[in-house]
Each structure stands twice: as structure tokens, then as C-alpha cells.
Tab-separated table of C-alpha atoms and ligand atoms in Angstrom:
chain	number	residue	atom	x	y	z
L	881	MET	CA	0.000	0.000	0.000
L	882	ASN	CA	1.236	3.499	-0.795
L	883	SER	CA	1.857	4.981	2.670
L	884	LYS	CA	1.219	8.482	1.297
L	885	VAL	CA	-2.375	7.624	0.380
L	886	HIS	CA	-4.750	7.725	3.330
L	887	GLN	CA	-8.517	7.225	2.945
L	888	GLY	CA	-8.104	7.754	-0.800
L	889	HIS	CA	-6.286	11.084	-0.389
L	890	LYS	CA	-2.648	11.494	-1.416
L	891	ALA	CA	-0.877	13.422	1.357
L	892	ARG	CA	0.492	16.757	0.177
L	893	LYS	CA	3.891	17.502	1.607
L	894	ARG	CA	3.645	21.228	0.925
L	895	PHE	CA	0.629	21.385	3.248
L	896	GLY	CA	2.432	19.416	5.967
L	897	GLN	CA	-0.090	16.575	5.720
L	898	ASN	CA	0.523	13.753	8.202
L	899	PHE	CA	-2.815	12.237	9.137
L	900	LEU	CA	-3.434	10.858	12.606
L	901	HIS	CA	-4.711	7.283	12.644
L	902	ASP	CA	-3.937	6.043	16.176
L	903	ASP	CA	-7.248	5.830	18.067
L	904	TYR	CA	-5.585	5.902	21.487
L	905	VAL	CA	-3.766	9.156	20.655
L	906	ILE	CA	-6.916	10.645	19.098
L	907	ASP	CA	-8.947	9.816	22.260
L	908	GLN	CA	-6.302	11.365	24.501
L	909	ILE	CA	-6.283	14.582	22.483
L	910	VAL	CA	-10.083	14.861	22.332
L	911	ASP	CA	-10.284	14.277	26.109
L	912	ALA	CA	-7.709	17.026	26.693
L	913	ILE	CA	-9.602	19.457	24.421
L	914	HIS	CA	-12.801	18.930	26.398
L	915	PRO	CA	-15.092	20.036	23.531
L	916	SER	CA	-18.102	22.103	24.633
L	917	ASP	CA	-20.831	24.270	23.115
L	918	ASP	CA	-20.082	26.809	25.863
L	919	TYR	CA	-17.160	27.904	23.660
L	920	THR	CA	-16.657	28.858	20.043
L	921	MET	CA	-14.850	25.729	18.889
L	922	VAL	CA	-12.183	26.068	16.177
L	923	GLU	CA	-10.016	23.442	14.496
L	924	ILE	CA	-7.028	24.363	12.349
L	925	GLY	CA	-6.177	21.877	9.580
L	926	PRO	CA	-8.961	19.290	10.003
L	927	GLY	CA	-7.628	17.251	7.088
L	928	LEU	CA	-9.585	14.011	6.756
L	929	GLY	CA	-11.296	14.568	10.098
L	930	ALA	CA	-9.301	12.394	12.542
L	931	LEU	CA	-10.031	14.864	15.362
L	932	THR	CA	-12.987	16.604	13.712
L	933	VAL	CA	-15.299	13.588	13.781
L	934	PRO	CA	-14.869	12.644	17.471
L	935	VAL	CA	-15.015	16.316	18.517
L	936	CYS	CA	-18.275	16.748	16.550
L	937	GLU	CA	-19.757	13.829	18.489
L	938	GLN	CA	-19.660	16.071	21.569
L	939	ILE	CA	-20.749	19.460	20.200
L	940	SER	CA	-23.241	20.965	17.776
L	941	ARG	CA	-21.017	23.409	15.826
L	942	LEU	CA	-17.353	23.433	14.848
L	943	ASN	CA	-15.438	26.013	12.811
L	944	VAL	CA	-12.667	24.524	10.716
L	945	VAL	CA	-9.920	26.362	8.844
L	946	GLU	CA	-8.403	24.194	6.097
L	947	LEU	CA	-6.103	25.414	3.333
L	948	ASP	CA	-6.380	22.366	1.055
L	949	ARG	CA	-9.345	22.920	-1.266
L	950	ASP	CA	-9.884	19.179	-1.856
L	951	LEU	CA	-9.967	18.381	1.858
L	952	ALA	CA	-12.307	21.306	2.574
L	953	ALA	CA	-14.618	19.973	-0.163
L	954	ARG	CA	-14.492	16.433	1.276
L	955	LEU	CA	-15.500	17.724	4.695
L	956	ALA	CA	-18.401	19.637	3.158
L	957	THR	CA	-19.907	16.328	2.053
L	958	HIS	CA	-18.855	14.231	5.058
L	959	PRO	CA	-21.898	12.045	5.853
L	960	PHE	CA	-21.667	12.320	9.677
L	961	ILE	CA	-20.417	15.819	10.377
L	962	LYS	CA	-21.116	18.115	7.410
L	963	ASP	CA	-24.126	19.734	9.103
L	964	LYS	CA	-22.090	20.693	12.151
L	965	LEU	CA	-19.223	22.357	10.294
L	966	ASN	CA	-18.547	25.976	9.376
L	967	ILE	CA	-15.831	25.405	6.797
L	968	HIS	CA	-13.343	28.171	6.057
L	969	GLN	CA	-11.110	27.244	3.152
L	970	ALA	CA	-8.300	29.617	4.104
L	971	ASP	CA	-4.720	30.019	5.250
L	972	ALA	CA	-4.700	29.889	9.069
L	973	MET	CA	-1.609	32.111	9.133
L	974	LYS	CA	-3.601	34.987	7.648
L	975	PHE	CA	-6.963	34.110	9.156
L	976	ASP	CA	-8.707	36.587	11.458
L	977	PHE	CA	-9.869	34.226	14.227
L	978	ALA	CA	-11.692	37.095	15.967
L	979	THR	CA	-14.361	36.924	13.231
L	980	LEU	CA	-15.436	33.489	14.492
L	981	LEU	CA	-16.156	34.535	18.046
L	982	GLU	CA	-19.789	34.219	19.156
L	983	PRO	CA	-21.193	36.821	21.605
L	984	GLY	CA	-20.496	36.010	25.240
L	985	LYS	CA	-18.163	33.098	24.435
L	986	LYS	CA	-14.437	32.493	24.405
L	987	MET	CA	-12.712	30.305	21.848
L	988	LYS	CA	-11.162	26.894	22.128
L	989	ILE	CA	-8.709	26.316	19.291
L	990	PHE	CA	-7.090	22.980	18.475
L	991	GLY	CA	-5.334	21.160	15.684
L	992	ASN	CA	-2.734	18.733	14.519
L	993	LEU	CA	-0.757	21.483	12.860
L	994	PRO	CA	1.302	21.419	9.689
L	995	TYR	CA	4.837	21.342	11.105
L	996	ASN	CA	6.328	23.477	8.327
L	997	ILE	CA	4.408	26.560	9.515
L	998	SER	CA	3.850	25.806	13.189
L	999	THR	CA	6.200	28.392	14.721
L	1000	GLN	CA	4.923	31.219	12.524
L	1001	LEU	CA	1.344	30.130	13.167
L	1002	MET	CA	1.951	30.242	16.944
L	1003	PHE	CA	3.052	33.880	16.692
L	1004	HIS	CA	-0.092	34.681	14.680
L	1005	LEU	CA	-2.332	32.913	17.218
L	1006	PHE	CA	-0.829	34.742	20.212
L	1007	GLU	CA	-2.463	37.902	18.794
L	1008	PHE	CA	-5.857	36.379	19.643
L	1009	ALA	CA	-4.877	35.150	23.131
L	1010	ALA	CA	-7.301	37.503	24.920
L	1011	LEU	CA	-10.236	35.839	23.126
L	1012	VAL	CA	-9.125	32.294	23.830
L	1013	GLU	CA	-9.943	29.919	26.693
L	1014	ASP	CA	-7.356	27.341	25.670
L	1015	MET	CA	-5.504	25.868	22.701
L	1016	HIS	CA	-4.371	22.276	22.110
L	1017	PHE	CA	-1.891	21.569	19.364
L	1018	MET	CA	0.036	18.622	18.045
L	1019	LEU	CA	3.447	19.961	17.103
L	1020	GLN	CA	6.925	18.768	16.448
L	1021	LYS	CA	8.242	17.735	19.881
L	1022	GLU	CA	11.153	20.122	19.512
L	1023	VAL	CA	8.700	23.031	19.131
L	1024	VAL	CA	6.807	21.982	22.278
L	1025	ASN	CA	10.148	21.897	24.106
L	1026	ARG	CA	10.873	25.425	22.882
L	1027	LEU	CA	7.425	26.673	23.928
L	1028	ALA	CA	7.862	25.280	27.444
L	1029	ALA	CA	11.592	25.976	27.986
L	1030	GLY	CA	12.796	28.199	30.817
L	1031	PRO	CA	15.969	30.303	31.219
L	1032	GLY	CA	19.237	28.386	31.117
L	1033	SER	CA	17.908	25.775	28.725
L	1034	LYS	CA	19.148	25.352	25.159
L	1035	ALA	CA	15.569	25.308	23.894
L	1036	TYR	CA	14.787	28.687	25.525
L	1037	GLY	CA	14.376	31.394	22.913
L	1038	ARG	CA	12.096	33.956	21.293
L	1039	LEU	CA	9.241	31.448	21.001
L	1040	SER	CA	9.469	30.566	24.739
L	1041	VAL	CA	9.446	34.220	25.803
L	1042	MET	CA	6.494	35.175	23.601
L	1043	ALA	CA	4.469	32.033	24.394
L	1044	GLN	CA	5.016	32.360	28.139
L	1045	TYR	CA	4.180	36.045	28.024
L	1046	TYR	CA	0.677	35.168	26.848
L	1047	CYS	CA	0.062	31.658	28.112
L	1048	GLN	CA	0.735	28.978	30.622
L	1049	VAL	CA	2.371	26.207	28.586
L	1050	VAL	CA	1.552	22.608	29.534
L	1051	PRO	CA	3.028	19.676	27.569
L	1052	VAL	CA	0.326	16.976	27.474
L	1053	LEU	CA	1.471	13.929	25.511
L	1054	GLU	CA	4.376	12.663	23.416
L	1055	VAL	CA	3.511	10.944	20.157
L	1056	GLY	CA	5.735	8.780	17.949
L	1057	PRO	CA	5.834	8.924	14.136
L	1058	GLU	CA	3.866	5.652	13.817
L	1059	ALA	CA	0.671	7.409	14.937
L	1060	PHE	CA	0.547	9.234	11.567
L	1061	ARG	CA	0.200	8.405	7.891
L	1062	PRO	CA	2.549	9.101	6.296
L	1063	ALA	CA	4.885	8.912	9.325
L	1064	PRO	CA	6.798	12.176	9.856
L	1065	LYS	CA	10.580	12.045	10.304
L	1066	VAL	CA	10.344	13.711	13.706
L	1067	GLU	CA	8.835	13.021	17.121
L	1068	SER	CA	5.654	14.908	17.982
L	1069	ALA	CA	3.969	16.163	21.132
L	1070	VAL	CA	0.676	17.708	22.181
L	1071	VAL	CA	0.755	20.957	24.104
L	1072	LYS	CA	-1.956	22.868	25.958
L	1073	LEU	CA	-1.703	26.666	25.946
L	1074	LEU	CA	-3.762	28.509	28.557
L	1075	PRO	CA	-3.840	32.265	27.931
L	1076	TYR	CA	-3.615	34.367	31.096
L	1077	ALA	CA	-6.602	36.592	31.872
L	1078	SER	CA	-3.965	39.257	32.414
L	1079	PRO	CA	-0.261	38.578	31.780
L	1080	PRO	CA	1.747	38.175	35.011
L	1081	PHE	CA	4.341	40.654	33.676
L	1082	PRO	CA	2.413	43.197	31.590
L	1083	ALA	CA	4.253	44.853	28.716
L	1084	LYS	CA	3.340	48.446	27.792
L	1085	ASP	CA	3.950	47.686	24.146
L	1086	ILE	CA	4.008	44.078	22.956
L	1087	GLY	CA	5.892	45.176	19.825
L	1088	CYS	CA	8.805	46.234	22.056
L	1089	LEU	CA	8.877	42.819	23.748
L	1090	ALA	CA	8.824	41.051	20.370
L	1091	ARG	CA	11.633	43.268	19.103
L	1092	ILE	CA	13.867	42.756	22.147
L	1093	ALA	CA	13.376	38.988	22.133
L	1094	ALA	CA	14.138	38.881	18.394
L	1095	ASP	CA	17.251	41.061	18.689
L	1096	ALA	CA	18.618	39.286	21.778
L	1097	PHE	CA	18.066	35.724	20.551
L	1098	GLY	CA	19.011	36.671	16.987
L	1099	GLN	CA	22.582	36.672	18.296
L	1100	ARG	CA	22.344	33.978	20.937
L	1101	ARG	CA	26.027	33.706	21.675
L	1102	LYS	CA	26.570	37.392	22.254
L	1103	THR	CA	26.165	39.124	25.592
L	1104	ILE	CA	23.146	41.421	25.845
L	1105	ARG	CA	25.564	44.357	26.042
L	1106	ASN	CA	26.478	43.541	22.421
L	1107	SER	CA	23.230	42.260	20.974
L	1108	LEU	CA	21.153	45.101	22.455
L	1109	GLN	CA	23.748	47.901	22.155
L	1110	HIS	CA	21.625	49.674	19.512
L	1111	LEU	CA	18.855	49.989	22.138
L	1112	PHE	CA	20.558	50.330	25.549
L	1113	SER	CA	23.957	51.358	26.904
L	1114	ALA	CA	25.693	48.994	29.349
L	1115	ASP	CA	25.009	51.546	32.096
L	1116	ARG	CA	21.312	51.577	31.295
L	1117	LEU	CA	21.209	47.752	31.438
L	1118	THR	CA	22.826	47.880	34.878
L	1119	GLU	CA	20.392	50.580	35.975
L	1120	LEU	CA	17.560	48.242	34.960
L	1121	GLY	CA	19.018	45.548	37.228
L	1122	LEU	CA	20.535	43.460	34.430
L	1123	ASP	CA	24.059	42.148	34.041
L	1124	PRO	CA	25.345	43.474	30.684
L	1125	SER	CA	27.536	40.387	30.315
L	1126	ALA	CA	24.534	38.032	30.565
L	1127	ARG	CA	23.564	35.992	27.508
L	1128	PRO	CA	20.007	36.041	26.177
L	1129	GLU	CA	19.164	32.558	27.461
L	1130	GLN	CA	19.922	33.671	31.043
L	1131	LEU	CA	17.213	36.362	31.180
L	1132	THR	CA	13.820	35.584	32.677
L	1133	LEU	CA	10.519	36.623	31.098
L	1134	ALA	CA	10.176	39.321	33.789
L	1135	GLN	CA	13.579	40.730	32.748
L	1136	TYR	CA	12.572	40.742	29.075
L	1137	VAL	CA	9.444	42.676	30.021
L	1138	THR	CA	11.564	45.135	32.057
L	1139	LEU	CA	13.654	45.753	28.927
L	1140	ALA	CA	10.546	46.058	26.742
L	1141	ASN	CA	8.997	48.606	29.078
L	1142	ALA	CA	12.214	50.610	29.217
L	1143	LEU	CA	12.285	50.647	25.418
L	1144	ALA	CA	8.630	51.712	25.261
L	1145	GLN	CA	9.435	54.571	27.664
L	1146	GLN	CA	12.429	55.637	25.548
L	1147	LYS	CA	10.119	55.856	22.541
L	1148	GLU	CA	7.513	58.039	24.302
S	1792	SAM	N1	-6.140	17.097	11.513
S	1792	SAM	C1	-5.747	16.083	10.538
S	1792	SAM	C2	-5.245	14.871	11.269
S	1792	SAM	O1	-4.936	14.996	12.462
S	1792	SAM	O2	-5.148	13.819	10.675
S	1792	SAM	C3	-4.697	16.618	9.566
S	1792	SAM	C4	-3.410	17.108	10.178
S	1792	SAM	S1	-2.147	17.528	9.003
S	1792	SAM	C5	-0.697	17.411	10.033
S	1792	SAM	C6	-2.253	19.294	8.828
S	1792	SAM	C7	-3.503	19.847	8.154
S	1792	SAM	O3	-3.400	21.268	8.035
S	1792	SAM	C8	-3.758	19.342	6.735
S	1792	SAM	O4	-5.105	19.034	6.571
S	1792	SAM	C9	-3.352	20.521	5.848
S	1792	SAM	O5	-3.991	20.538	4.597
S	1792	SAM	C10	-3.754	21.687	6.713
S	1792	SAM	N2	-3.004	22.932	6.452
S	1792	SAM	C11	-1.741	23.073	5.985
S	1792	SAM	N3	-1.380	24.352	5.929
S	1792	SAM	C12	-2.460	25.061	6.373
S	1792	SAM	C13	-2.713	26.451	6.554
S	1792	SAM	N4	-1.781	27.375	6.262
S	1792	SAM	N5	-3.925	26.829	7.019
S	1792	SAM	C14	-4.885	25.904	7.319
S	1792	SAM	N6	-4.693	24.568	7.163
S	1792	SAM	C15	-3.490	24.157	6.705
């Protein structure tokens, strides 16, 4: 059997298509999602419906955002779930998730995401964090490690700082390649992201935090005195309670926010 063909559909590599077929893993993910009509439910990349079908068994309406025209069309005629779906044939990276929100509800977003765009998609989704109750995503395990990493760890970087600014990050489950068809070359993991009602370390200007994290981690091996010299003098770093000879992976989220707020003040 051609391992790239699943349920009569030939997996498209450019869309990061690896279809889940392990019932145990699917059950675990659906349990973690806790589908409910109390929320606006949203799935990114429903594909052939591995998660879509069991989620629809528990709720009456599900929004799905699927880029692949053929798969969106298949879902539109799916015998069991077509009447419960609002299908958006669109690119999730450009999609305005706020348009889906129903009055008085928050969103639950989930998906087994295409790994080729997962990091970029995370940054896009953080913009909607205030509207979201929780998010559950299957990602490359390495990306889950980066989301959850703390200072001092090799995996700690821009993605960790931005994710942890908005959300509590909870790794849920590790999943091997054999759970998918075709099997990806990498290990996978499911992560739960719980947006804070208000961030523990509020930034005056989120753009400043994004810029500082990008500039600091863009030159990981340099001290912050060097990588941030275009923004702060060594004296100013010291004044802010930071060691200018520290490297970006040594700074906590609170320290990144301190820098971001100092930058925002400089711009005023
Ligand atoms: N949910 C299915 C499953 O678990 O078997 C499919 C998962 S597959 C890893 C990723 C899905 O995301 C595919 O259906 C793919 O077509 C879709 N996809 C890829 N890029 C996308 C994008 N930019 N926006 C929305 N969907 C996308």
C-alpha cells in the first residue's frame, strides 16, 4: 500500500499533511480538548477529520480552517459531520480568528498542525490570546520543548518568551511517528496553551517585547551588552538591574518585560 495515500487522499507535503490514525492518541487529544458548546470551537487543519469527527460527536457546531481545497470539499460532504461544520477554506496564518467569536463566548482552538508553519502560526495565534480559553496543538516535539523551555535551557528562545508572556504552557502527551500516515521524520507532542486573563508581567507595548526577544536571541552567543547595544547602553542595562555580560538565554521573562517597558518609555 502506498503509505502516502490515506482514505483515498494522497498526502500533500507542501501542506504538511501527516494524518493521525492512532485511536488511542486521538482519544487522549479529544479528552484534553474537552469540547463544549459553551465555547466557540475552532479546528485548524482538520484534514480528513481524525479529530474533527470525534469532537463533533460532543458538540453541535465546529469552525474549521483548512487550506487544502480538496480536503475542505471532502468535509463539506462528510456524511456524519457536514451539518455541524462551518468550513473556512483559508490560510490559518492569515486568518482573522476574531471573526469566528460568538457573543459572550471564548474560543477553544485545536489542531494537529502542519509542522512546516507551526512556529509562525503560533506567533499569529498569540495575537488572539485575549479571546481564547485554551488551545491544544500537536506539534513537532522540539517546538513543544521550545514553547515550554525556561531560562538556562538550550531550547529557551524567542518562542518561549512570547508564548510564556501570553500563556501557561503545559506539555500533554508525546507521540511517535507511527501514529501518523505518512509517518513524519520527527517526534511529535501535544501541548496545551492557557492564555492568562492578564499577563503576570504586563508589557506596555508588545511590539517592544517582540523586538527585544528577536534582537537578543538573533545573536544567541553574544552578551546582551552587544546584541542590544543599539537599544541600551551597558550603564542603562545595569540601571535596569541586568548584568550586561549576561547571555540572552539567562534572562527571565520578567527581565525581558523590564527591557521592553524601558524601550517603550524611551520611545515616548
Ligand atoms: N487534523 C488532521 C489529522 O490529524 O489527521 C490533519 C493534520 S495535518 C498534520 C495538517 C492539516 O493542516 C492538513 O489538513 C493541511 O492541509 C492543513 N493545512 C496546511 N497548511 C495550512 C494552513 N496554512 N492553514 C490551514 N490549514 C493548513
